[in-house]
PDB file of C-alpha atoms in Angstrom:
ATOM      1  CA  MET A   9     -19.805  -2.183  -0.375  1.00 78.00           C
ATOM      2  CA  LEU A  10     -20.902  -3.470   3.003  1.00 84.00           C
ATOM      3  CA  GLU A  11     -24.166  -2.388   4.547  1.00 92.00           C
ATOM      4  CA  ILE A  12     -22.702  -1.258   7.875  1.00 93.00           C
ATOM      5  CA  LYS A  13     -25.616  -0.223  10.065  1.00 95.00           C
ATOM      6  CA  GLU A  14     -23.855   0.568  13.326  1.00 95.00           C
ATOM      7  CA  VAL A  15     -20.357   1.391  14.565  1.00 96.00           C
ATOM      8  CA  ARG A  16     -19.337   1.425  18.229  1.00 96.00           C
ATOM      9  CA  VAL A  17     -16.002   2.701  19.494  1.00 97.00           C
ATOM     10  CA  LYS A  18     -14.269   2.327  22.848  1.00 95.00           C
ATOM     11  CA  LYS A  19     -11.490   4.922  23.170  1.00 94.00           C
ATOM     12  CA  VAL A  20      -8.190   3.782  24.701  1.00 94.00           C
ATOM     13  CA  ASN A  21      -5.561   6.349  23.560  1.00 90.00           C
ATOM     14  CA  LYS A  22      -2.304   4.573  24.438  1.00 94.00           C
ATOM     15  CA  GLY A  23       0.447   5.770  22.128  1.00 94.00           C
ATOM     16  CA  ASN A  24      -0.657   5.200  18.568  1.00 96.00           C
ATOM     17  CA  PHE A  25      -3.467   2.843  19.674  1.00 97.00           C
ATOM     18  CA  LEU A  26      -6.682   4.883  19.650  1.00 97.00           C
ATOM     19  CA  GLY A  27      -9.281   2.277  20.582  1.00 96.00           C
ATOM     20  CA  TYR A  28     -11.448  -0.729  19.782  1.00 96.00           C
ATOM     21  CA  ALA A  29     -14.437  -0.814  17.465  1.00 96.00           C
ATOM     22  CA  SER A  30     -17.266  -3.143  16.572  1.00 95.00           C
ATOM     23  CA  ILE A  31     -19.421  -2.966  13.462  1.00 95.00           C
ATOM     24  CA  LEU A  32     -22.859  -4.356  12.639  1.00 95.00           C
ATOM     25  CA  ILE A  33     -23.162  -5.580   9.058  1.00 94.00           C
ATOM     26  CA  GLY A  34     -26.712  -5.756   7.803  1.00 93.00           C
ATOM     27  CA  ASP A  35     -28.919  -7.185  10.521  1.00 90.00           C
ATOM     28  CA  SER A  36     -26.975 -10.382  10.946  1.00 92.00           C
ATOM     29  CA  LEU A  37     -23.230 -10.072  11.639  1.00 93.00           C
ATOM     30  CA  ILE A  38     -21.136  -8.225  14.234  1.00 92.00           C
ATOM     31  CA  ILE A  39     -17.368  -7.945  13.961  1.00 93.00           C
ATOM     32  CA  ASP A  40     -15.888  -7.056  17.341  1.00 93.00           C
ATOM     33  CA  GLY A  41     -12.297  -6.318  18.316  1.00 92.00           C
ATOM     34  CA  ILE A  42     -11.293  -4.074  15.412  1.00 94.00           C
ATOM     35  CA  GLU A  43      -8.348  -1.904  16.520  1.00 95.00           C
ATOM     36  CA  LEU A  44      -7.924   1.704  15.365  1.00 97.00           C
ATOM     37  CA  HIS A  45      -4.351   3.043  15.247  1.00 97.00           C
ATOM     38  CA  GLU A  46      -2.684   6.331  14.260  1.00 96.00           C
ATOM     39  CA  GLY A  47       0.486   5.969  12.205  1.00 94.00           C
ATOM     40  CA  LYS A  48       2.956   8.218  10.411  1.00 94.00           C
ATOM     41  CA  LYS A  49       0.894   7.996   7.219  1.00 94.00           C
ATOM     42  CA  GLY A  50      -2.527   8.295   8.895  1.00 96.00           C
ATOM     43  CA  ARG A  51      -4.998   5.983  10.560  1.00 96.00           C
ATOM     44  CA  TYR A  52      -5.318   2.263   9.954  1.00 95.00           C
ATOM     45  CA  VAL A  53      -7.262  -0.680  11.358  1.00 95.00           C
ATOM     46  CA  TYR A  54      -6.231  -4.120  12.571  1.00 92.00           C
ATOM     47  CA  MET A  55      -8.894  -6.738  12.199  1.00 91.00           C
ATOM     48  CA  PRO A  56      -9.534  -9.111  15.147  1.00 88.00           C
ATOM     49  CA  LEU A  57      -7.091 -11.964  15.667  1.00 80.00           C
ATOM     50  CA  ASN A  58      -8.109 -15.560  16.214  1.00 74.00           C
ATOM     51  CA  PRO A  59      -6.950 -16.337  19.787  1.00 71.00           C
ATOM     52  CA  ARG A  60      -6.584 -20.072  19.025  1.00 72.00           C
ATOM     53  CA  LEU A  61      -4.012 -19.444  16.319  1.00 66.00           C
ATOM     54  CA  ARG A  62      -1.153 -17.859  18.240  1.00 64.00           C
ATOM     55  CA  LYS A  63       1.680 -18.712  15.843  1.00 66.00           C
ATOM     56  CA  PRO A  64       1.331 -17.549  13.195  1.00 71.00           C
ATOM     57  CA  GLN A  65      -1.281 -15.038  14.275  1.00 69.00           C
ATOM     58  CA  ARG A  66      -4.173 -14.900  11.849  1.00 72.00           C
ATOM     59  CA  ASN A  67      -7.141 -12.615  11.539  1.00 74.00           C
ATOM     60  CA  SER A  68     -10.481 -14.179  12.385  1.00 76.00           C
ATOM     61  CA  ALA A  69     -12.243 -11.710  10.056  1.00 82.00           C
ATOM     62  CA  TYR A  70     -10.830  -9.509   7.317  1.00 80.00           C
ATOM     63  CA  PRO A  71     -11.929  -7.555   4.239  1.00 87.00           C
ATOM     64  CA  ILE A  72     -11.231  -9.227   0.912  1.00 86.00           C
ATOM     65  CA  ASN A  73     -10.381  -5.992  -0.913  1.00 92.00           C
ATOM     66  CA  ASN A  74      -8.941  -2.548  -0.220  1.00 92.00           C
ATOM     67  CA  GLN A  75     -12.251  -0.779  -0.930  1.00 94.00           C
ATOM     68  CA  THR A  76     -13.938  -2.644   1.939  1.00 92.00           C
ATOM     69  CA  ARG A  77     -10.974  -2.006   4.273  1.00 92.00           C
ATOM     70  CA  GLU A  78     -11.130   1.725   3.441  1.00 94.00           C
ATOM     71  CA  GLN A  79     -14.892   1.767   4.081  1.00 95.00           C
ATOM     72  CA  ILE A  80     -14.422   0.186   7.512  1.00 94.00           C
ATOM     73  CA  LEU A  81     -11.530   2.541   8.329  1.00 95.00           C
ATOM     74  CA  GLN A  82     -13.535   5.620   7.317  1.00 96.00           C
ATOM     75  CA  LEU A  83     -16.617   4.677   9.344  1.00 95.00           C
ATOM     76  CA  VAL A  84     -14.611   3.721  12.449  1.00 96.00           C
ATOM     77  CA  SER A  85     -12.503   6.911  12.197  1.00 96.00           C
ATOM     78  CA  ASP A  86     -15.600   9.073  11.776  1.00 96.00           C
ATOM     79  CA  LYS A  87     -17.247   7.502  14.832  1.00 96.00           C
ATOM     80  CA  TYR A  88     -14.045   7.925  16.870  1.00 95.00           C
ATOM     81  CA  ASP A  89     -13.832  11.618  15.887  1.00 95.00           C
ATOM     82  CA  GLU A  90     -17.531  12.128  16.646  1.00 93.00           C
ATOM     83  CA  GLU A  91     -17.138  10.689  20.149  1.00 88.00           C
ATOM     84  CA  THR A  92     -13.919  12.627  20.774  1.00 82.00           C
ATOM     85  CA  GLU A  93     -15.674  15.935  20.034  1.00 78.00           C
ATOM     86  CA  GLU A  94     -18.415  15.290  22.610  1.00 67.00           C
TER      87      GLU A  94
END
């Protein structure tokens, strides 16, 4: 499990695209440009793409297992919901 210390969300709400997120891992790494989407089966995240690799597009950061992806999704979704309620 990652030690995610901070989550920031910028709401967009365009169709199924809910917004952007950034996460702080430990005290040493920020991943910015995570996209939160709403789909038919629930929410999901897209990890940031490397802008230098246009074809094929490749993620510049990504979780290596489903448990880590689910952790990121849960924390980003919770923060999005928290900010939507305010």
